[in-house]
């Protein structure tokens, strides 16, 4: 047994509801995937592609919808062969298959009760065609990731859903998701050039292949005959044809795209249209080629406030006529709830309930067109009755990117911000519908009245330019009376939308499970039966996604509603939207932030000590707690700022034994000696073989605890110099704080980072001073990241007290040379400070070295020489601090070609976590490393030593601080390299 064994029982819920939840996973499922399914698929695909533990099945059971269905098994498909093998197995065994990518779907279409196939991990990639006019994209690629690549070519995808940071191309096409600007002309149906997909039978179809129809006719003659027969029936029915065309004059994703039979002349062309919006019921989309659109970079945006919904709605057509690309509506409840999003004016909380806002945006290719749009917008504003109920409201158009970003952040946070403020323990339903744009105001008023009548909070937002509205319903799915209330609302809502407005019951979220029972209400019996026939023609055995889109059960939308048990306060607002997942370093290794919360909620559903809870607790230690990088990038992605990294650190603390806490506190108290010992150890290690060091550390990890003793990596740098460069206090313009990591580990090359910072600062006329007593101080991240509260408290207070003295009570800025340490001192130490030291901290000005270099030094430096190319690694701390632009600015001053990888993300080295669990860093950096190593660079630059080590390990290249390169670039001709001075220098 390890010397410092964690306390796994600490992960069990301390309190839970008195009665187990009705939708809890049952004891019989504790063993995970049943036989023979487990063995069959493992033998067919390999154990690494088949997830069978109950913890894996539970984490895949939830998505952004209000439903929860636990699959029997999860397959992580790597290629088309895997998909075809699973489909063939399902046919032979009479099983069912559902495909899942990002799991951001809002209506349960990414959930299955049998075989669930994950098609995200191995399916990402973007190939630019025709200089960006087209793009070939893998279905596991997020919209944001695709657009990052296309932006270099001045192009962008048409669909732009609010979940673009997380949702993937495959899901966007399969649901025909559109978004803020896509409307009916820029969505997937209208901008797809071609598709490659796998039919339920396993037949692969590439619609761009000139022989596609001939090949399909040979492989699937009955399918081709059936599709053409339905096409003939539709075209022969004039009234039905007219009705189909009319239904798609407004946004509509309810049911199958029957207009595909009118737009396509061959079976392949028909299938190309039918696959869009088919929600995984017709096949698996393995590749998409999009026609892209121009990225008009000149943007003018306003957030305009109106006294009422009708007043705002009346302005929508005027802005449409003026050429606005986006006109977004937010009612008063939405606006007030969005104050939970960082950066939103806090005085919005005082907005009157009736207040409604329109976010209006014009985008232009050049200055002349932008000015023309702004002139039209000004004319429109002159005729509007706007209000300014709070001080932050300006009712003006702006070009300022930061302000515009704040507007859009508020709008895109609708689901999660409003949903995050719902009563604890309630399930969230997100609905969307469309009406003719001219009836928008009437529809808004009718909806709000309906919500109020059924006892739901009235809130609405949406794409007003297209008559597309969104609303939320919160209720307790564990209470039959609440479920009945929801059911009554849905009956009335669907009747209202169809019979009063002839609208679409799903404008862009797709039918899924919760509108399937109302499909015939909207489309009528004739069209609905044609949809059933289409499904029968394409998937005669019903293998794919049963009960999604088509379901004759009138109460199907009430089946599988998930309860939301209360969990720890920090995570309780989570609505499981999944926005966090694409930023998570452990996404492809163990669990994501959403899954960590989903697993915790299942523990809360269980009775104490149940077999299922035992299995979940046993897996949670490694899968959730240990392999969380703790970088909190999930907080940046989450619209309501849930910090799952902090959540996991809390569990780390809970698992610590008193002995561990005592050792950690002693380390903090005696850190000066620890620091010196660590530097000596690193120096000595440089004289010992990597093989021997790996063996020694492996033995120590086994004896003590793997999560406490780092594993030796060959990339560990040599020791830093024992002394700091010579500086003087008298003329200093800032205090320079070399982080402990830069006092222990050296810098590649013959100039250390402290030497470089001192030299370039002096060269720019901004000399810095290094205090002689920095040894023994630290930003406290060492303890904070592992959940050692006592040690964290000791060091947090020590560094603030020291910084207060060094900076003469805050009169000089404190420049910190590692971004994670800047973040630690500036923000993360605050909760652990005494009241007195919190007051001192408020007076400090803490500056990251990147900001110091970009904003204070660069204007006063002369670049003497540059290098040809460099690739950058922006760290997660830079993202938190907002310093990425400064990293680029410093690099561009001394490098001719600067590249920021499209797949750059958190390296997950997280101080030493990459040495505790190197598999975490290897997984987190895999995509970025592949991009970096695909070509050669003259330099690999970042600004955080341990992240640089992590990237060294990932890429086999040598990373170092961009400030070292800046020193080299600005060193006067003939000048020698900087040297160290006396350790006594003051």
CSV table of N, CA and C in Angstrom, one decimal, residues 181-307:
chain,number,residue,atom,x,y,z
A,181,UNK,N,-27.1,34.2,-38.0
A,181,UNK,CA,-27.2,34.8,-39.3
A,181,UNK,C,-27.6,33.9,-40.4
A,182,UNK,N,-27.7,32.6,-40.2
A,182,UNK,CA,-27.8,31.7,-41.3
A,182,UNK,C,-29.2,31.8,-42.0
A,183,UNK,N,-30.2,32.0,-41.2
A,183,UNK,CA,-31.6,32.0,-41.8
A,183,UNK,C,-31.9,30.8,-42.6
A,184,UNK,N,-32.5,31.1,-43.8
A,184,UNK,CA,-32.9,30.0,-44.7
A,184,UNK,C,-32.0,29.9,-45.9
A,185,UNK,N,-31.0,30.8,-46.0
A,185,UNK,CA,-30.2,30.9,-47.2
A,185,UNK,C,-28.7,30.5,-46.9
A,186,UNK,N,-28.3,30.6,-45.6
A,186,UNK,CA,-26.8,30.3,-45.3
A,186,UNK,C,-26.7,29.0,-44.5
A,187,UNK,N,-27.8,28.2,-44.3
A,187,UNK,CA,-27.7,27.0,-43.5
A,187,UNK,C,-27.0,25.9,-44.3
A,188,UNK,N,-26.9,24.7,-43.6
A,188,UNK,CA,-26.3,23.6,-44.2
A,188,UNK,C,-26.9,23.1,-45.5
A,189,UNK,N,-28.2,23.1,-45.5
A,189,UNK,CA,-29.0,22.6,-46.7
A,189,UNK,C,-28.6,23.5,-48.0
A,190,UNK,N,-28.4,24.8,-47.7
A,190,UNK,CA,-28.1,25.7,-48.9
A,190,UNK,C,-26.6,25.8,-49.2
A,191,UNK,N,-25.7,25.5,-48.3
A,191,UNK,CA,-24.3,25.7,-48.5
A,191,UNK,C,-23.5,24.5,-48.6
A,192,UNK,N,-24.1,23.3,-48.6
A,192,UNK,CA,-23.3,22.1,-48.8
A,192,UNK,C,-23.0,21.9,-50.2
A,193,UNK,N,-21.8,21.5,-50.5
A,193,UNK,CA,-21.4,21.2,-51.8
A,193,UNK,C,-21.5,19.7,-52.0
A,194,UNK,N,-21.1,18.9,-51.0
A,194,UNK,CA,-21.2,17.4,-51.2
A,194,UNK,C,-21.1,16.8,-49.8
A,195,UNK,N,-21.5,15.5,-49.7
A,195,UNK,CA,-21.4,14.8,-48.5
A,195,UNK,C,-20.8,13.4,-48.8
A,196,UNK,N,-20.1,12.8,-47.8
A,196,UNK,CA,-19.9,11.4,-47.8
A,196,UNK,C,-20.5,10.8,-46.6
A,197,UNK,N,-21.3,9.7,-46.8
A,197,UNK,CA,-22.0,9.2,-45.6
A,197,UNK,C,-22.1,7.7,-45.8
A,198,UNK,N,-22.4,7.0,-44.6
A,198,UNK,CA,-22.5,5.6,-44.6
A,198,UNK,C,-24.0,5.3,-44.3
A,199,UNK,N,-24.6,4.5,-45.2
A,199,UNK,CA,-26.0,4.2,-45.0
A,199,UNK,C,-26.2,3.1,-44.0
A,200,UNK,N,-27.4,2.8,-43.5
A,200,UNK,CA,-27.5,1.8,-42.5
A,200,UNK,C,-27.0,0.4,-42.9
A,201,UNK,N,-27.1,0.2,-44.2
A,201,UNK,CA,-26.6,-1.1,-44.7
A,201,UNK,C,-25.1,-1.2,-44.7
A,202,UNK,N,-24.4,-0.1,-44.5
A,202,UNK,CA,-22.9,-0.1,-44.6
A,202,UNK,C,-22.4,0.5,-45.9
A,203,UNK,N,-23.3,0.7,-46.9
A,203,UNK,CA,-22.9,1.3,-48.2
A,203,UNK,C,-22.4,2.7,-48.0
A,204,UNK,N,-21.2,3.0,-48.6
A,204,UNK,CA,-20.7,4.4,-48.5
A,204,UNK,C,-21.0,5.2,-49.7
A,205,UNK,N,-21.5,6.4,-49.6
A,205,UNK,CA,-21.9,7.2,-50.7
A,205,UNK,C,-21.1,8.5,-50.6
A,206,UNK,N,-20.4,8.9,-51.7
A,206,UNK,CA,-19.8,10.2,-51.8
A,206,UNK,C,-20.6,10.9,-52.9
A,207,UNK,N,-21.3,11.9,-52.5
A,207,UNK,CA,-22.2,12.6,-53.5
A,207,UNK,C,-21.4,13.4,-54.6
A,208,UNK,N,-20.1,13.6,-54.3
A,208,UNK,CA,-19.3,14.3,-55.3
A,208,UNK,C,-18.8,13.4,-56.4
A,209,UNK,N,-18.9,12.1,-56.2
A,209,UNK,CA,-18.3,11.1,-57.1
A,209,UNK,C,-19.2,11.1,-58.4
A,210,UNK,N,-18.7,11.3,-59.5
A,210,UNK,CA,-19.5,11.3,-60.8
A,210,UNK,C,-20.2,9.9,-60.9
A,211,UNK,N,-19.7,8.8,-60.4
A,211,UNK,CA,-20.3,7.5,-60.5
A,211,UNK,C,-21.2,7.2,-59.3
A,212,UNK,N,-21.4,8.1,-58.5
A,212,UNK,CA,-22.2,7.8,-57.2
A,212,UNK,C,-23.5,7.2,-57.5
A,213,UNK,N,-24.3,7.7,-58.5
A,213,UNK,CA,-25.6,7.2,-58.7
A,213,UNK,C,-25.5,5.8,-59.3
A,214,UNK,N,-24.6,5.6,-60.2
A,214,UNK,CA,-24.4,4.2,-60.8
A,214,UNK,C,-24.0,3.2,-59.7
A,215,UNK,N,-23.1,3.6,-58.8
A,215,UNK,CA,-22.7,2.7,-57.8
A,215,UNK,C,-23.8,2.4,-56.8
A,216,UNK,N,-24.6,3.5,-56.5
A,216,UNK,CA,-25.7,3.2,-55.5
A,216,UNK,C,-26.8,2.4,-56.2
A,217,UNK,N,-27.0,2.5,-57.4
A,217,UNK,CA,-28.0,1.7,-58.1
A,217,UNK,C,-27.6,0.2,-58.1
A,218,UNK,N,-26.3,0.0,-58.2
A,218,UNK,CA,-25.9,-1.4,-58.2
A,218,UNK,C,-25.9,-2.0,-56.7
A,219,UNK,N,-25.5,-1.1,-55.8
A,219,UNK,CA,-25.5,-1.6,-54.4
A,219,UNK,C,-26.8,-1.6,-53.7
A,220,UNK,N,-27.7,-0.7,-54.0
A,220,UNK,CA,-29.0,-0.5,-53.3
A,220,UNK,C,-30.1,-0.2,-54.3
A,221,UNK,N,-30.4,-1.2,-55.1
A,221,UNK,CA,-31.5,-1.0,-56.1
A,221,UNK,C,-32.8,-0.7,-55.5
A,222,UNK,N,-33.2,-1.3,-54.4
A,222,UNK,CA,-34.5,-1.1,-53.8
A,222,UNK,C,-34.6,0.3,-53.2
A,223,UNK,N,-33.5,0.8,-52.6
A,223,UNK,CA,-33.5,2.1,-52.0
A,223,UNK,C,-33.7,3.1,-53.1
A,224,UNK,N,-32.9,3.0,-54.2
A,224,UNK,CA,-33.1,4.0,-55.3
A,224,UNK,C,-34.5,4.0,-55.9
A,225,UNK,N,-35.0,2.8,-56.1
A,225,UNK,CA,-36.4,2.7,-56.6
A,225,UNK,C,-37.4,3.3,-55.6
A,226,UNK,N,-37.2,3.1,-54.3
A,226,UNK,CA,-38.1,3.7,-53.4
A,226,UNK,C,-38.1,5.2,-53.3
A,227,UNK,N,-36.9,5.7,-53.4
A,227,UNK,CA,-36.8,7.2,-53.3
A,227,UNK,C,-37.4,7.8,-54.6
A,228,UNK,N,-37.2,7.3,-55.7
A,228,UNK,CA,-37.7,7.9,-56.9
A,228,UNK,C,-39.3,7.7,-56.9
A,229,UNK,N,-39.8,6.7,-56.3
A,229,UNK,CA,-41.2,6.5,-56.3
A,229,UNK,C,-41.8,7.6,-55.4
A,230,UNK,N,-41.2,7.9,-54.3
A,230,UNK,CA,-41.7,8.9,-53.4
A,230,UNK,C,-41.6,10.3,-54.1
A,231,UNK,N,-40.5,10.5,-54.8
A,231,UNK,CA,-40.4,11.8,-55.5
A,231,UNK,C,-41.5,11.9,-56.5
A,232,UNK,N,-41.9,10.9,-57.2
A,232,UNK,CA,-42.9,10.9,-58.2
A,232,UNK,C,-44.3,11.3,-57.6
A,233,UNK,N,-44.5,10.6,-56.4
A,233,UNK,CA,-45.8,10.9,-55.7
A,233,UNK,C,-45.9,12.4,-55.3
A,234,UNK,N,-44.8,12.9,-54.8
A,234,UNK,CA,-44.9,14.3,-54.3
A,234,UNK,C,-45.1,15.2,-55.5
A,235,UNK,N,-44.3,15.0,-56.5
A,235,UNK,CA,-44.4,15.9,-57.7
A,235,UNK,C,-45.8,15.8,-58.4
A,236,UNK,N,-46.4,14.7,-58.2
A,236,UNK,CA,-47.8,14.5,-58.8
A,236,UNK,C,-48.9,15.2,-58.0
A,237,UNK,N,-48.6,15.6,-56.8
A,237,UNK,CA,-49.5,16.2,-55.9
A,237,UNK,C,-49.2,17.7,-55.8
A,238,UNK,N,-49.9,18.5,-56.5
A,238,UNK,CA,-49.7,19.9,-56.6
A,238,UNK,C,-49.8,20.6,-55.3
A,239,UNK,N,-50.9,20.3,-54.5
A,239,UNK,CA,-51.1,20.9,-53.3
A,239,UNK,C,-50.0,20.5,-52.3
A,240,UNK,N,-49.6,19.3,-52.3
A,240,UNK,CA,-48.5,18.9,-51.3
A,240,UNK,C,-47.2,19.6,-51.7
A,241,UNK,N,-46.9,19.7,-53.0
A,241,UNK,CA,-45.7,20.4,-53.5
A,241,UNK,C,-45.7,21.8,-53.0
A,242,UNK,N,-46.9,22.5,-53.2
A,242,UNK,CA,-47.0,23.9,-52.7
A,242,UNK,C,-46.8,24.0,-51.2
A,243,UNK,N,-47.3,23.0,-50.5
A,243,UNK,CA,-47.2,23.1,-49.0
A,243,UNK,C,-45.8,22.9,-48.6
A,244,UNK,N,-45.1,22.0,-49.2
A,244,UNK,CA,-43.7,21.7,-48.9
A,244,UNK,C,-42.8,23.0,-49.1
A,245,UNK,N,-43.0,23.6,-50.3
A,245,UNK,CA,-42.3,24.8,-50.6
A,245,UNK,C,-42.6,25.9,-49.5
A,246,UNK,N,-43.8,26.0,-49.2
A,246,UNK,CA,-44.2,27.1,-48.2
A,246,UNK,C,-43.6,26.8,-46.9
A,247,UNK,N,-43.5,25.6,-46.5
A,247,UNK,CA,-43.0,25.3,-45.1
A,247,UNK,C,-41.5,25.7,-45.0
A,248,UNK,N,-40.8,25.8,-46.1
A,248,UNK,CA,-39.4,26.1,-46.0
A,248,UNK,C,-39.1,27.6,-46.3
A,249,UNK,N,-40.2,28.4,-46.4
A,249,UNK,CA,-40.0,29.8,-46.6
A,249,UNK,C,-39.6,30.5,-45.3
A,250,UNK,N,-39.9,29.8,-44.2
A,250,UNK,CA,-39.4,30.2,-42.9
A,250,UNK,C,-38.5,29.1,-42.4
A,251,UNK,N,-37.7,29.3,-41.3
A,251,UNK,CA,-36.8,28.3,-40.8
A,251,UNK,C,-37.7,27.1,-40.3
A,252,UNK,N,-37.2,25.9,-40.7
A,252,UNK,CA,-38.0,24.7,-40.3
A,252,UNK,C,-37.0,23.5,-40.3
A,253,UNK,N,-36.9,22.8,-39.1
A,253,UNK,CA,-36.1,21.6,-39.0
A,253,UNK,C,-37.0,20.5,-38.4
A,254,UNK,N,-38.3,20.6,-38.5
A,254,UNK,CA,-39.2,19.6,-37.9
A,254,UNK,C,-39.5,18.5,-39.0
A,255,UNK,N,-39.1,17.3,-38.7
A,255,UNK,CA,-39.3,16.2,-39.7
A,255,UNK,C,-38.2,16.2,-40.7
A,256,UNK,N,-38.4,15.4,-41.8
A,256,UNK,CA,-37.4,15.2,-42.8
A,256,UNK,C,-37.6,16.3,-43.9
A,257,UNK,N,-36.5,16.6,-44.6
A,257,UNK,CA,-36.5,17.6,-45.7
A,257,UNK,C,-37.2,17.1,-46.9
A,258,UNK,N,-38.5,17.2,-46.9
A,258,UNK,CA,-39.2,16.7,-48.1
A,258,UNK,C,-38.9,17.4,-49.3
A,259,UNK,N,-38.4,18.7,-49.2
A,259,UNK,CA,-38.1,19.4,-50.4
A,259,UNK,C,-36.9,18.8,-51.1
A,260,UNK,N,-36.2,17.9,-50.4
A,260,UNK,CA,-35.1,17.2,-51.1
A,260,UNK,C,-35.6,16.4,-52.3
A,261,UNK,N,-36.8,15.9,-52.2
A,261,UNK,CA,-37.4,15.2,-53.3
A,261,UNK,C,-37.7,16.1,-54.5
A,262,UNK,N,-37.9,17.4,-54.2
A,262,UNK,CA,-38.2,18.3,-55.3
A,262,UNK,C,-36.9,18.9,-55.8
A,263,UNK,N,-35.9,19.1,-55.0
A,263,UNK,CA,-34.6,19.7,-55.4
A,263,UNK,C,-33.7,18.7,-56.0
A,264,UNK,N,-33.8,17.4,-55.7
A,264,UNK,CA,-32.9,16.4,-56.3
A,264,UNK,C,-33.5,15.7,-57.4
A,265,UNK,N,-32.7,15.4,-58.4
A,265,UNK,CA,-33.3,14.6,-59.6
A,265,UNK,C,-32.9,13.2,-59.6
A,266,UNK,N,-31.9,12.8,-58.9
A,266,UNK,CA,-31.4,11.4,-58.8
A,266,UNK,C,-31.4,10.9,-57.4
A,267,UNK,N,-31.3,9.6,-57.1
A,267,UNK,CA,-31.3,9.1,-55.8
A,267,UNK,C,-30.2,9.7,-54.9
A,268,UNK,N,-29.0,9.9,-55.5
A,268,UNK,CA,-27.9,10.5,-54.7
A,268,UNK,C,-28.2,11.9,-54.4
A,269,UNK,N,-28.7,12.7,-55.3
A,269,UNK,CA,-29.1,14.1,-55.0
A,269,UNK,C,-30.2,14.2,-54.0
A,270,UNK,N,-31.1,13.3,-54.0
A,270,UNK,CA,-32.2,13.3,-53.0
A,270,UNK,C,-31.6,12.9,-51.7
A,271,UNK,N,-30.7,11.9,-51.6
A,271,UNK,CA,-30.1,11.6,-50.3
A,271,UNK,C,-29.3,12.7,-49.8
A,272,UNK,N,-28.6,13.4,-50.6
A,272,UNK,CA,-27.8,14.5,-50.2
A,272,UNK,C,-28.6,15.5,-49.4
A,273,UNK,N,-29.8,15.8,-49.9
A,273,UNK,CA,-30.7,16.7,-49.2
A,273,UNK,C,-31.3,16.1,-48.0
A,274,UNK,N,-31.7,14.8,-48.1
A,274,UNK,CA,-32.4,14.2,-46.9
A,274,UNK,C,-31.4,14.0,-45.7
A,275,UNK,N,-30.1,13.8,-46.0
A,275,UNK,CA,-29.2,13.6,-44.9
A,275,UNK,C,-29.1,14.9,-44.0
A,276,UNK,N,-29.3,16.1,-44.6
A,276,UNK,CA,-29.3,17.3,-43.8
A,276,UNK,C,-30.6,17.4,-43.0
A,277,UNK,N,-30.4,17.4,-41.7
A,277,UNK,CA,-31.6,17.4,-40.8
A,277,UNK,C,-32.1,16.1,-40.5
A,278,UNK,N,-31.4,15.0,-40.8
A,278,UNK,CA,-32.0,13.6,-40.6
A,278,UNK,C,-31.7,13.1,-39.2
A,279,UNK,N,-30.8,13.8,-38.4
A,279,UNK,CA,-30.6,13.5,-37.0
A,279,UNK,C,-30.0,12.1,-36.8
A,280,UNK,N,-29.2,11.7,-37.7
A,280,UNK,CA,-28.6,10.3,-37.5
A,280,UNK,C,-29.5,9.2,-37.8
A,281,UNK,N,-30.7,9.4,-38.3
A,281,UNK,CA,-31.6,8.3,-38.6
A,281,UNK,C,-31.5,7.7,-40.0
A,282,UNK,N,-30.7,8.3,-40.9
A,282,UNK,CA,-30.6,7.8,-42.2
A,282,UNK,C,-29.2,7.3,-42.5
A,283,UNK,N,-28.2,7.6,-41.6
A,283,UNK,CA,-26.8,7.2,-41.9
A,283,UNK,C,-25.9,8.1,-41.1
A,284,UNK,N,-24.6,7.7,-41.3
A,284,UNK,CA,-23.5,8.5,-40.6
A,284,UNK,C,-22.8,9.4,-41.6
A,285,UNK,N,-22.8,10.7,-41.3
A,285,UNK,CA,-22.1,11.6,-42.1
A,285,UNK,C,-20.6,11.6,-41.8
A,286,UNK,N,-19.7,11.1,-42.7
A,286,UNK,CA,-18.3,10.9,-42.4
A,286,UNK,C,-17.4,12.1,-42.9
A,287,UNK,N,-18.0,12.9,-43.8
A,287,UNK,CA,-17.2,14.0,-44.4
A,287,UNK,C,-18.2,15.0,-45.0
A,288,UNK,N,-17.8,16.3,-44.9
A,288,UNK,CA,-18.7,17.3,-45.5
A,288,UNK,C,-17.8,18.3,-46.3
A,289,UNK,N,-18.3,18.6,-47.4
A,289,UNK,CA,-17.7,19.7,-48.2
A,289,UNK,C,-18.6,20.9,-48.3
A,290,UNK,N,-18.2,22.0,-47.7
A,290,UNK,CA,-19.1,23.2,-47.7
A,290,UNK,C,-18.6,24.2,-48.7
A,291,UNK,N,-19.6,24.9,-49.3
A,291,UNK,CA,-19.3,26.2,-50.0
A,291,UNK,C,-19.2,27.2,-48.9
A,292,UNK,N,-18.1,27.9,-48.8
A,292,UNK,CA,-18.0,28.9,-47.7
A,292,UNK,C,-18.4,30.3,-48.2
A,293,UNK,N,-18.5,31.2,-47.3
A,293,UNK,CA,-19.0,32.5,-47.6
A,293,UNK,C,-17.9,33.6,-47.2
A,294,UNK,N,-18.0,34.8,-47.8
A,294,UNK,CA,-17.0,35.8,-47.5
A,294,UNK,C,-17.1,36.2,-46.0
A,295,UNK,N,-15.9,36.3,-45.4
A,295,UNK,CA,-15.8,36.8,-44.0
A,295,UNK,C,-15.7,38.3,-44.1
A,296,UNK,N,-16.8,39.0,-44.0
A,296,UNK,CA,-16.8,40.5,-44.0
A,296,UNK,C,-16.3,40.9,-42.6
A,297,UNK,N,-15.1,41.5,-42.6
A,297,UNK,CA,-14.4,41.8,-41.3
A,297,UNK,C,-14.8,43.2,-40.7
A,298,UNK,N,-15.4,44.0,-41.5
A,298,UNK,CA,-15.8,45.3,-40.9
A,298,UNK,C,-17.2,45.2,-40.3
A,299,UNK,N,-17.2,45.4,-39.0
A,299,UNK,CA,-18.5,45.1,-38.3
A,299,UNK,C,-18.9,46.4,-37.5
A,300,UNK,N,-20.2,46.7,-37.6
A,300,UNK,CA,-20.9,47.7,-36.9
A,300,UNK,C,-22.0,47.1,-36.1
A,301,UNK,N,-22.1,47.3,-34.8
A,301,UNK,CA,-23.1,46.6,-34.0
A,301,UNK,C,-23.6,47.6,-32.9
A,302,UNK,N,-24.9,47.3,-32.6
A,302,UNK,CA,-25.5,48.1,-31.6
A,302,UNK,C,-26.4,47.2,-30.7
A,303,UNK,N,-26.5,47.5,-29.5
A,303,UNK,CA,-27.5,46.8,-28.6
A,303,UNK,C,-28.5,47.9,-28.2
A,304,UNK,N,-29.7,47.8,-28.8
A,304,UNK,CA,-30.7,48.8,-28.7
A,304,UNK,C,-31.8,48.4,-27.8
A,305,UNK,N,-32.2,49.3,-26.9
A,305,UNK,CA,-33.2,48.9,-25.8
A,305,UNK,C,-34.5,49.6,-26.1
A,306,UNK,N,-35.6,48.8,-26.0
A,306,UNK,CA,-36.9,49.3,-26.3
A,306,UNK,C,-37.8,49.1,-25.1
A,307,UNK,N,-38.9,49.9,-25.0
A,307,UNK,CA,-39.7,49.8,-23.8
A,307,UNK,C,-40.6,48.5,-23.7
